[in-house]
Amino acid sequence: MQTLFRLNIPMMITNLQINALAAVVILLILANNRNSPVCPPENRSFRLLLIHLLILLALDSAMWSVNLQQFPGARILNLIVNYAYYAEQSILGYLWGMYSHRLTRLELTPQGRWLHRLPLVTGLAILCANPMTQSVFVISADNVYSRGWGILGSIYAVCAFFYLIEAMLLAVFRLNHLSDEERKDGWNLLVGSALPVLGAVLQMLWYGVTAIWSFGALSVLILYLNVQSRHAAKAEKELEQSRISVMLSQIQPHFLYNALLGIKELCDTEPGKASDALEHFSYFLRGNLDSLTITRLIPFTKELEHIEDYLYLEKMRYEERIEIEWQIEYKNFMLPPLTLQPIIENAVRHGITKKNEGGKLTIRTEQIEDSILITVRDDGAGFDINEPKNDGKTHIGIENVRKRLEMMCGGALIVKSEKEVGTEVTIILPQRRVDPVENYSGGR
C-alpha cells in the first residue's frame, strides 16, 4: 500500500481550480455542441462522453474536499465519493472506447460488444471487491485516502485504461483505411487518447497532482474542434449543393422556351417591347448564374430586382391573368440569394395560373421588433399541405430555400395553404448587421 495522502492546502486549491477550469471548458463545449445541426452517432457518443467527464471532475473535486475532514459522517462520505469516482472512471473509459469505434467507422458486432465490455465488467468487479481486498483504494479510520496496491490493483488500472490504449491502436490501425477527410479524425483520436494516458503516467509519478482529467479536458477540446470543423465543412458542402439545386430548379426548360417564344412574337409586332423583354430575360439569367458563386447574404434590393425581371416575363405571357401588388415597407436587410424567386414562381405556376381567371399575387415586407417578415400570398388554386405530392416532381425548391435560410442566417419559412383559397408563405429573418456582398451585380 502506498504512503498515506497528506493534506496539502495549496495543492488542493490548485487541483480544484484545474478541475473547475476543465469543467467550464466542457460546459462550453456541451452548450455549443447541443445546437449542432448535424448529430451523427459519433456526435451523440461524444456528448455522453462529455457528461460523464463532467461528473468525474465533480467527483474528483469532492474527493479533494472531503479527504481528511473530521465532521460527522466524513469518512462514509469519503468512501461513497471514492467508490463513485472509480466506478465512473471505468464507465468513462468504456464510453471513450465506444466513441473511438464510431469515429474510426469500425462498428462492433453484437458478440463483439459483449466482449468489449469485459474490461469494464472486470474493473467494476474488482472495485466491488475492494472492501475485502483494499486493492483499489483505502480510507483509513481517520479519513485519510491512499491508493491500493497488489495484483488486483494493477489489473483494475489496466482495465480502466484499456479503452484509451485501444483507441490509440484503433487510430493507428485505421489511418491507412480511412478517406482523406476521415483520416483527420484518426489523428485527432490518437492525440486525444494519448493525452489522458500521459496525464495518468504523470499522476502516478507525481502523487497528489490531478493531471489526468485536465489532460482529458484538453483531449475532448481537440476532438470537439475536429468535430466542429468537420460539421462546418459538411454544412458548407450541403449549402453549396442546395444553392446549385435551387439555381438549376429555376432555369426551367419550359419557362425558357415560353419566354423566348414570347420575345420572338414581340419582335414581329412590338420591337420596342421585345427589346425590353430581352433585357429582363438576360438580367434574369445572369441573376440565376451569379447565385452559383455567392456564398454570403445579398441585399434585398438585388433579390427584388431579380423577381421583378421574372414577373415581367410572366406578365408578358399571362398578361391580365396575373395581378401583382407590392407592399414593400422595408428594404434595408439581407437574405440568401434566390430566396424569393422559387416561392414566387410556385405561386405563379402552381397557384394563380391553375385558375382560368388567374389571380392576385401580393408581396409584402415589414419589420417587426428584431425580425424581418416577408410574405408572399396568392389567391390561386392552393393545396393541402398534409397531402403527399404524387405528381412525379421533386418539389425540392421550397425545402432548399428553408434549408439555406436556416444555415445562412438562422431564418425560418412557414407555408399555409388551402385548396381553392390560396397559399401564403412567410419568411422570418432575424435582424442583424451583415456586410453586403462585394461586387455582386444581382443580374443588373
Short mmCIF file of C-alpha atoms in Angstrom, two decimals:
data_model
loop_
_atom_site.label_atom_id
_atom_site.label_comp_id
_atom_site.label_asym_id
_atom_site.label_seq_id
_atom_site.Cartn_x
_atom_site.Cartn_y
_atom_site.Cartn_z
CA MET A 1 0.00 0.00 0.00
CA GLN A 2 1.30 3.47 -0.91
CA THR A 3 2.09 6.22 1.56
CA LEU A 4 -0.98 7.87 3.02
CA PHE A 5 -2.13 11.07 1.34
CA ARG A 6 -1.28 14.09 3.50
CA LEU A 7 -3.29 17.27 3.24
CA ASN A 8 -1.57 19.97 1.21
CA ILE A 9 -3.79 23.05 1.10
CA PRO A 10 -2.07 24.86 -1.82
CA MET A 11 -2.07 21.64 -3.89
CA MET A 12 -5.74 21.01 -3.05
CA ILE A 13 -6.68 24.54 -4.14
CA THR A 14 -4.65 24.17 -7.33
CA ASN A 15 -6.36 20.88 -8.22
CA LEU A 16 -9.82 22.30 -7.51
CA GLN A 17 -9.02 25.27 -9.76
CA ILE A 18 -7.80 22.94 -12.53
CA ASN A 19 -10.98 20.86 -12.23
CA ALA A 20 -13.14 23.99 -12.30
CA LEU A 21 -11.39 25.28 -15.43
CA ALA A 22 -11.75 21.90 -17.13
CA ALA A 23 -15.45 21.81 -16.18
CA VAL A 24 -16.01 25.27 -17.68
CA VAL A 25 -14.39 24.11 -20.95
CA ILE A 26 -16.62 21.02 -21.05
CA LEU A 27 -19.78 23.00 -20.27
CA LEU A 28 -18.99 25.44 -23.09
CA ILE A 29 -18.43 22.54 -25.48
CA LEU A 30 -21.70 20.92 -24.39
CA ALA A 31 -23.62 24.18 -24.85
CA ASN A 32 -22.26 24.66 -28.37
CA ASN A 33 -22.48 21.00 -29.33
CA ARG A 34 -26.14 20.81 -28.34
CA ASN A 35 -27.03 23.32 -31.07
CA SER A 36 -25.20 21.40 -33.76
CA PRO A 37 -27.44 20.94 -36.83
CA VAL A 38 -25.84 17.58 -37.52
CA CYS A 39 -25.99 14.76 -34.99
CA PRO A 40 -24.38 11.56 -36.30
CA PRO A 41 -23.93 8.57 -33.94
CA GLU A 42 -20.37 9.55 -33.00
CA ASN A 43 -21.57 13.04 -32.04
CA ARG A 44 -24.21 11.62 -29.68
CA SER A 45 -21.49 9.41 -28.16
CA PHE A 46 -19.30 12.49 -27.78
CA ARG A 47 -21.98 14.33 -25.80
CA LEU A 48 -22.39 11.36 -23.49
CA LEU A 49 -18.62 11.30 -23.05
CA LEU A 50 -18.64 14.98 -22.06
CA ILE A 51 -21.40 14.49 -19.49
CA HIS A 52 -19.55 11.63 -17.79
CA LEU A 53 -16.26 13.53 -17.82
CA LEU A 54 -18.07 16.41 -16.11
CA ILE A 55 -19.39 14.00 -13.46
CA LEU A 56 -15.89 12.63 -12.95
CA LEU A 57 -14.45 16.12 -12.45
CA ALA A 58 -17.14 16.82 -9.84
CA LEU A 59 -16.34 13.58 -8.02
CA ASP A 60 -12.59 14.28 -8.13
CA SER A 61 -13.20 17.72 -6.61
CA ALA A 62 -15.41 16.15 -3.94
CA MET A 63 -12.62 13.67 -3.10
CA TRP A 64 -10.17 16.52 -2.57
CA SER A 65 -12.67 18.45 -0.47
CA VAL A 66 -13.75 15.66 1.88
CA ASN A 67 -10.41 13.94 2.44
CA LEU A 68 -9.05 14.34 6.00
CA GLN A 69 -12.20 16.17 7.11
CA GLN A 70 -13.41 15.23 10.59
CA PHE A 71 -17.08 16.25 10.60
CA PRO A 72 -19.65 13.53 11.45
CA GLY A 73 -20.05 11.09 8.57
CA ALA A 74 -16.96 12.44 6.73
CA ARG A 75 -15.36 9.01 6.32
CA ILE A 76 -18.62 7.47 5.00
CA LEU A 77 -18.96 10.35 2.55
CA ASN A 78 -15.33 9.92 1.51
CA LEU A 79 -15.94 6.21 0.85
CA ILE A 80 -19.07 6.90 -1.20
CA VAL A 81 -17.35 9.58 -3.28
CA ASN A 82 -14.32 7.38 -3.96
CA TYR A 83 -16.39 4.36 -5.00
CA ALA A 84 -18.46 6.58 -7.30
CA TYR A 85 -15.27 8.14 -8.68
CA TYR A 86 -13.60 4.83 -9.52
CA ALA A 87 -16.82 3.37 -10.98
CA GLU A 88 -17.27 6.47 -13.13
CA GLN A 89 -13.65 6.19 -14.24
CA SER A 90 -14.32 2.70 -15.64
CA ILE A 91 -17.57 3.83 -17.30
CA LEU A 92 -15.85 6.83 -18.88
CA GLY A 93 -13.14 4.57 -20.30
CA TYR A 94 -15.78 2.31 -21.84
CA LEU A 95 -17.61 5.28 -23.38
CA TRP A 96 -14.31 6.51 -24.82
CA GLY A 97 -13.84 3.09 -26.41
CA MET A 98 -17.31 3.15 -27.99
CA TYR A 99 -16.73 6.65 -29.29
CA SER A 100 -13.40 5.65 -30.82
CA HIS A 101 -15.06 2.76 -32.67
CA ARG A 102 -17.72 5.04 -34.12
CA LEU A 103 -15.21 7.73 -35.02
CA THR A 104 -12.99 5.25 -36.89
CA ARG A 105 -16.04 3.72 -38.67
CA LEU A 106 -15.33 0.32 -37.10
CA GLU A 107 -18.63 -0.79 -35.60
CA LEU A 108 -18.70 -3.83 -33.31
CA THR A 109 -20.88 -6.87 -33.89
CA PRO A 110 -23.37 -7.82 -31.11
CA GLN A 111 -20.95 -10.52 -29.94
CA GLY A 112 -18.07 -8.06 -30.16
CA ARG A 113 -19.93 -5.58 -27.95
CA TRP A 114 -20.20 -8.16 -25.15
CA LEU A 115 -16.51 -8.95 -25.43
CA HIS A 116 -15.74 -5.23 -25.48
CA ARG A 117 -17.50 -4.81 -22.13
CA LEU A 118 -15.20 -7.36 -20.47
CA PRO A 119 -12.60 -4.84 -19.17
CA LEU A 120 -15.44 -2.66 -17.83
CA VAL A 121 -17.09 -5.59 -16.03
CA THR A 122 -13.74 -6.82 -14.69
CA GLY A 123 -12.82 -3.39 -13.35
CA LEU A 124 -16.20 -2.91 -11.68
CA ALA A 125 -15.97 -6.42 -10.15
CA ILE A 126 -12.53 -5.61 -8.65
CA LEU A 127 -13.98 -2.33 -7.34
CA CYS A 128 -16.92 -4.19 -5.72
CA ALA A 129 -14.41 -6.49 -4.01
CA ASN A 130 -12.39 -3.54 -2.72
CA PRO A 131 -13.90 -3.57 0.83
CA MET A 132 -12.32 -7.00 1.31
CA THR A 133 -9.18 -6.68 -0.81
CA GLN A 134 -8.40 -2.93 -0.48
CA SER A 135 -6.70 -3.29 -3.86
CA VAL A 136 -8.05 -0.09 -5.46
CA PHE A 137 -8.03 2.42 -2.59
CA VAL A 138 -8.17 2.62 1.20
CA ILE A 139 -9.82 5.14 3.51
CA SER A 140 -8.24 4.88 6.95
CA ALA A 141 -10.09 5.22 10.26
CA ASP A 142 -9.03 8.88 10.49
CA ASN A 143 -10.42 9.55 6.97
CA VAL A 144 -7.15 9.58 5.04
CA TYR A 145 -7.18 8.36 1.44
CA SER A 146 -4.42 6.18 -0.03
CA ARG A 147 -4.10 4.14 -3.18
CA GLY A 148 -4.43 0.39 -3.12
CA TRP A 149 -1.75 -1.93 -4.41
CA GLY A 150 -1.14 -5.54 -5.45
CA ILE A 151 -2.10 -7.65 -8.44
CA LEU A 152 -5.81 -6.77 -8.34
CA GLY A 153 -4.99 -3.06 -8.19
CA SER A 154 -2.77 -3.45 -11.25
CA ILE A 155 -5.50 -5.36 -13.10
CA TYR A 156 -8.00 -2.61 -12.24
CA ALA A 157 -5.62 0.04 -13.63
CA VAL A 158 -5.20 -1.98 -16.85
CA CYS A 159 -8.99 -2.34 -17.18
CA ALA A 160 -9.56 1.37 -16.52
CA PHE A 161 -7.10 2.46 -19.22
CA PHE A 162 -7.70 -0.42 -21.63
CA TYR A 163 -10.08 1.64 -23.77
CA LEU A 164 -7.67 4.57 -24.12
CA ILE A 165 -4.92 2.24 -25.29
CA GLU A 166 -7.41 0.53 -27.59
CA ALA A 167 -8.43 3.91 -29.06
CA MET A 168 -4.80 4.74 -29.82
CA LEU A 169 -4.27 1.35 -31.51
CA LEU A 170 -7.52 1.74 -33.46
CA ALA A 171 -6.47 5.19 -34.67
CA VAL A 172 -3.08 3.89 -35.87
CA PHE A 173 -4.62 0.81 -37.49
CA ARG A 174 -7.38 2.74 -39.27
CA LEU A 175 -5.28 5.63 -40.57
CA ASN A 176 -4.47 3.75 -43.77
CA HIS A 177 -8.07 2.58 -44.20
CA LEU A 178 -9.84 5.94 -43.91
CA SER A 179 -10.53 8.55 -46.55
CA ASP A 180 -8.60 11.82 -46.54
CA GLU A 181 -11.50 13.55 -44.75
CA GLU A 182 -11.79 10.79 -42.12
CA ARG A 183 -8.03 10.45 -41.61
CA LYS A 184 -8.08 13.70 -39.68
CA ASP A 185 -10.49 12.02 -37.24
CA GLY A 186 -7.92 9.23 -36.75
CA TRP A 187 -5.08 11.62 -35.94
CA ASN A 188 -7.22 13.61 -33.52
CA LEU A 189 -8.35 10.41 -31.81
CA LEU A 190 -4.74 9.28 -31.48
CA VAL A 191 -3.64 12.54 -29.88
CA GLY A 192 -6.84 12.81 -27.81
CA SER A 193 -6.40 9.29 -26.37
CA ALA A 194 -2.67 9.70 -25.73
CA LEU A 195 -3.09 12.82 -23.59
CA PRO A 196 -5.08 11.17 -20.72
CA VAL A 197 -2.61 8.26 -20.72
CA LEU A 198 0.22 10.77 -20.42
CA GLY A 199 -1.68 12.51 -17.61
CA ALA A 200 -2.13 9.18 -15.81
CA VAL A 201 1.61 8.47 -16.01
CA LEU A 202 2.42 11.92 -14.63
CA GLN A 203 -0.15 11.45 -11.86
CA MET A 204 1.43 8.14 -10.85
CA LEU A 205 4.91 9.67 -10.80
CA TRP A 206 3.85 12.91 -9.12
CA TYR A 207 1.43 11.77 -6.43
CA GLY A 208 -1.25 14.28 -5.49
CA VAL A 209 -1.49 16.13 -8.82
CA THR A 210 -4.74 15.80 -10.79
CA ALA A 211 -3.18 15.70 -14.25
CA ILE A 212 -5.29 13.04 -15.92
CA TRP A 213 -8.61 14.89 -16.04
CA SER A 214 -7.14 18.23 -17.05
CA PHE A 215 -5.45 16.34 -19.89
CA GLY A 216 -8.80 14.66 -20.53
CA ALA A 217 -10.49 18.05 -20.89
CA LEU A 218 -7.78 19.08 -23.34
CA SER A 219 -8.44 15.87 -25.28
CA VAL A 220 -12.16 16.48 -25.66
CA LEU A 221 -11.43 20.06 -26.70
CA ILE A 222 -9.19 18.76 -29.51
CA LEU A 223 -11.84 16.23 -30.53
CA TYR A 224 -14.57 18.87 -30.37
CA LEU A 225 -12.68 21.26 -32.62
CA ASN A 226 -12.26 18.39 -35.06
CA VAL A 227 -16.00 17.62 -34.92
CA GLN A 228 -16.87 21.28 -35.41
CA SER A 229 -14.56 21.71 -38.39
CA ARG A 230 -15.96 18.53 -39.96
CA HIS A 231 -19.54 19.69 -39.42
CA ALA A 232 -18.72 23.13 -40.80
CA ALA A 233 -17.21 21.56 -43.92
CA LYS A 234 -20.22 19.26 -44.31
CA ALA A 235 -22.66 22.14 -43.83
CA GLU A 236 -20.80 24.22 -46.41
CA LYS A 237 -20.90 21.32 -48.86
CA GLU A 238 -24.64 20.84 -48.30
CA LEU A 239 -25.19 24.56 -48.69
CA GLU A 240 -23.31 24.55 -51.99
CA GLN A 241 -25.35 21.60 -53.26
CA SER A 242 -28.54 23.30 -52.13
CA ARG A 243 -27.60 26.52 -53.91
CA ILE A 244 -26.87 24.68 -57.14
CA SER A 245 -30.13 22.72 -56.87
CA VAL A 246 -32.12 25.90 -56.38
CA MET A 247 -30.44 27.59 -59.30
CA LEU A 248 -30.99 24.63 -61.61
CA SER A 249 -34.61 24.31 -60.50
CA GLN A 250 -35.23 27.90 -61.58
CA ILE A 251 -33.84 27.52 -65.10
CA GLN A 252 -36.83 25.51 -66.30
CA PRO A 253 -36.70 24.49 -69.98
CA HIS A 254 -40.42 25.23 -70.41
CA PHE A 255 -40.06 28.69 -68.89
CA LEU A 256 -37.05 29.50 -71.07
CA TYR A 257 -38.83 28.21 -74.18
CA ASN A 258 -42.03 30.16 -73.45
CA ALA A 259 -40.10 33.34 -72.62
CA LEU A 260 -38.06 33.17 -75.83
CA LEU A 261 -41.17 32.35 -77.86
CA GLY A 262 -42.96 35.36 -76.39
CA ILE A 263 -39.99 37.61 -77.20
CA LYS A 264 -39.93 36.28 -80.78
CA GLU A 265 -43.62 37.15 -81.24
CA LEU A 266 -42.98 40.65 -79.89
CA CYS A 267 -40.14 41.08 -82.37
CA ASP A 268 -42.70 40.82 -85.19
CA THR A 269 -45.37 43.04 -83.61
CA GLU A 270 -43.79 45.32 -80.98
CA PRO A 271 -40.00 45.55 -81.39
CA GLY A 272 -39.68 48.04 -78.52
CA LYS A 273 -41.34 45.69 -76.05
CA ALA A 274 -39.27 42.82 -77.41
CA SER A 275 -36.10 44.75 -76.62
CA ASP A 276 -37.28 45.44 -73.06
CA ALA A 277 -38.27 41.79 -72.58
CA LEU A 278 -34.92 40.59 -73.88
CA GLU A 279 -33.18 42.88 -71.40
CA HIS A 280 -35.21 41.50 -68.47
CA PHE A 281 -34.59 37.97 -69.74
CA SER A 282 -30.81 38.50 -69.79
CA TYR A 283 -30.89 40.03 -66.30
CA PHE A 284 -32.94 37.09 -65.03
CA LEU A 285 -30.47 34.53 -66.39
CA ARG A 286 -27.49 36.45 -65.09
CA GLY A 287 -29.03 36.66 -61.61
CA ASN A 288 -29.51 32.88 -61.54
CA LEU A 289 -25.97 32.19 -62.71
CA ASP A 290 -24.47 34.70 -60.25
CA SER A 291 -26.11 32.83 -57.39
CA LEU A 292 -23.74 29.91 -58.02
CA THR A 293 -20.76 31.94 -56.84
CA ILE A 294 -22.41 33.82 -53.97
CA THR A 295 -21.76 32.26 -50.56
CA ARG A 296 -22.97 35.17 -48.45
CA LEU A 297 -26.19 37.11 -47.94
CA ILE A 298 -27.16 39.71 -50.52
CA PRO A 299 -29.16 42.98 -50.23
CA PHE A 300 -32.91 42.54 -50.53
CA THR A 301 -32.97 45.20 -53.24
CA LYS A 302 -30.94 42.87 -55.50
CA GLU A 303 -33.33 39.99 -54.86
CA LEU A 304 -36.20 42.36 -55.57
CA GLU A 305 -34.72 43.28 -58.95
CA HIS A 306 -34.40 39.60 -59.78
CA ILE A 307 -38.05 38.78 -59.05
CA GLU A 308 -39.14 41.91 -60.95
CA ASP A 309 -37.34 40.53 -64.01
CA TYR A 310 -39.04 37.15 -63.54
CA LEU A 311 -42.51 38.66 -63.06
CA TYR A 312 -42.05 40.92 -66.09
CA LEU A 313 -41.55 37.83 -68.25
CA GLU A 314 -44.53 36.03 -66.71
CA LYS A 315 -46.75 39.11 -67.17
CA MET A 316 -45.64 39.18 -70.79
CA ARG A 317 -47.06 35.66 -71.18
CA TYR A 318 -50.17 35.70 -68.95
CA GLU A 319 -50.99 39.42 -69.20
CA GLU A 320 -54.07 40.33 -67.13
CA ARG A 321 -54.38 36.89 -65.54
CA ILE A 322 -51.65 37.90 -63.07
CA GLU A 323 -52.25 40.89 -60.81
CA ILE A 324 -49.27 41.96 -58.70
CA GLU A 325 -49.49 44.03 -55.54
CA TRP A 326 -46.28 45.32 -53.94
CA GLN A 327 -46.36 46.17 -50.24
CA ILE A 328 -42.66 46.80 -49.69
CA GLU A 329 -42.45 48.64 -46.36
CA TYR A 330 -38.83 47.76 -45.54
CA LYS A 331 -35.85 47.14 -47.83
CA ASN A 332 -32.75 47.57 -45.71
CA PHE A 333 -31.91 43.94 -44.92
CA MET A 334 -30.02 40.94 -46.25
CA LEU A 335 -31.10 37.44 -47.28
CA PRO A 336 -29.71 34.41 -49.11
CA PRO A 337 -29.71 34.70 -52.91
CA LEU A 338 -32.65 33.13 -54.74
CA THR A 339 -34.84 33.10 -51.64
CA LEU A 340 -37.98 34.74 -53.03
CA GLN A 341 -37.83 33.73 -56.68
CA PRO A 342 -38.61 30.00 -56.12
CA ILE A 343 -41.52 30.93 -53.84
CA ILE A 344 -42.95 33.44 -56.29
CA GLU A 345 -42.53 31.02 -59.18
CA ASN A 346 -44.50 28.40 -57.22
CA ALA A 347 -47.24 30.97 -56.57
CA VAL A 348 -47.49 31.77 -60.29
CA ARG A 349 -47.09 28.30 -61.79
CA HIS A 350 -48.93 26.17 -59.22
CA GLY A 351 -51.34 28.72 -57.83
CA ILE A 352 -52.52 31.62 -59.94
CA THR A 353 -52.21 30.12 -63.45
CA LYS A 354 -54.02 26.94 -62.35
CA LYS A 355 -57.23 29.01 -62.24
CA ASN A 356 -58.76 30.06 -65.55
CA GLU A 357 -59.44 33.57 -64.30
CA GLY A 358 -55.95 33.93 -62.84
CA GLY A 359 -55.41 35.66 -59.54
CA LYS A 360 -53.57 38.17 -57.40
CA LEU A 361 -50.00 37.93 -56.08
CA THR A 362 -49.11 40.03 -53.05
CA ILE A 363 -45.52 40.56 -51.92
CA ARG A 364 -45.04 42.27 -48.57
CA THR A 365 -42.06 43.10 -46.37
CA GLU A 366 -42.19 44.54 -42.85
CA GLN A 367 -40.04 44.87 -39.76
CA ILE A 368 -41.48 43.51 -36.52
CA GLU A 369 -39.27 44.01 -33.46
CA ASP A 370 -35.96 42.27 -34.22
CA SER A 371 -37.13 40.33 -37.27
CA ILE A 372 -37.95 40.95 -40.91
CA LEU A 373 -41.11 39.32 -42.27
CA ILE A 374 -41.51 38.65 -45.98
CA THR A 375 -44.95 37.43 -47.04
CA VAL A 376 -45.80 36.02 -50.47
CA ARG A 377 -49.55 35.46 -50.81
CA ASP A 378 -51.64 34.30 -53.76
CA ASP A 379 -55.35 33.56 -54.17
CA GLY A 380 -54.72 30.75 -56.59
CA ALA A 381 -55.57 27.03 -56.55
CA GLY A 382 -53.95 26.28 -53.19
CA PHE A 383 -53.19 22.79 -51.92
CA ASP A 384 -53.40 20.54 -48.87
CA ILE A 385 -50.02 20.79 -47.10
CA ASN A 386 -50.61 17.40 -45.44
CA GLU A 387 -51.29 15.63 -48.71
CA PRO A 388 -48.25 13.86 -50.23
CA LYS A 389 -47.25 15.01 -53.70
CA ASN A 390 -47.70 12.20 -56.25
CA ASP A 391 -47.22 14.15 -59.44
CA GLY A 392 -43.77 12.75 -60.22
CA LYS A 393 -41.99 16.06 -59.46
CA THR A 394 -39.21 16.50 -56.93
CA HIS A 395 -40.57 19.61 -55.13
CA ILE A 396 -37.12 20.48 -53.79
CA GLY A 397 -37.34 24.25 -54.29
CA ILE A 398 -39.10 25.26 -51.07
CA GLU A 399 -37.17 22.79 -48.90
CA ASN A 400 -33.87 24.06 -50.30
CA VAL A 401 -34.91 27.63 -49.56
CA ARG A 402 -35.83 26.63 -46.00
CA LYS A 403 -32.51 24.87 -45.50
CA ARG A 404 -30.47 27.81 -46.81
CA LEU A 405 -32.41 30.25 -44.62
CA GLU A 406 -31.64 28.16 -41.53
CA MET A 407 -27.98 27.61 -42.37
CA MET A 408 -27.06 31.08 -43.64
CA CYS A 409 -28.97 33.42 -41.35
CA GLY A 410 -30.98 31.43 -38.80
CA GLY A 411 -34.19 32.21 -40.64
CA ALA A 412 -37.41 30.22 -40.97
CA LEU A 413 -40.05 29.55 -43.62
CA ILE A 414 -43.73 28.89 -42.90
CA VAL A 415 -46.22 27.67 -45.50
CA LYS A 416 -50.01 27.91 -45.15
CA SER A 417 -52.37 26.83 -47.91
CA GLU A 418 -55.97 25.86 -48.53
CA LYS A 419 -57.44 24.38 -51.67
CA GLU A 420 -59.36 26.88 -53.84
CA VAL A 421 -58.42 29.66 -51.41
CA GLY A 422 -54.70 30.22 -51.96
CA THR A 423 -51.26 29.95 -50.41
CA GLU A 424 -49.28 32.15 -48.04
CA VAL A 425 -45.55 31.75 -47.48
CA THR A 426 -43.91 33.69 -44.66
CA ILE A 427 -40.16 34.13 -44.31
CA ILE A 428 -38.82 35.21 -40.92
CA LEU A 429 -35.33 36.72 -40.91
CA PRO A 430 -33.62 37.63 -37.62
CA GLN A 431 -32.37 41.19 -37.96
CA ARG A 432 -28.63 41.56 -37.65
CA ARG A 433 -25.90 43.58 -39.26
CA VAL A 434 -24.33 41.82 -42.23
CA ASP A 435 -21.91 43.41 -44.66
CA PRO A 436 -23.17 43.42 -48.24
CA VAL A 437 -21.62 41.12 -50.81
CA GLU A 438 -18.89 42.89 -52.69
CA ASN A 439 -19.11 43.12 -56.49
CA TYR A 440 -22.47 41.36 -56.65
CA SER A 441 -24.49 42.57 -59.58
CA GLY A 442 -27.66 40.59 -58.87
CA GLY A 443 -28.26 40.46 -62.61
CA ARG A 444 -28.02 44.21 -63.30
#
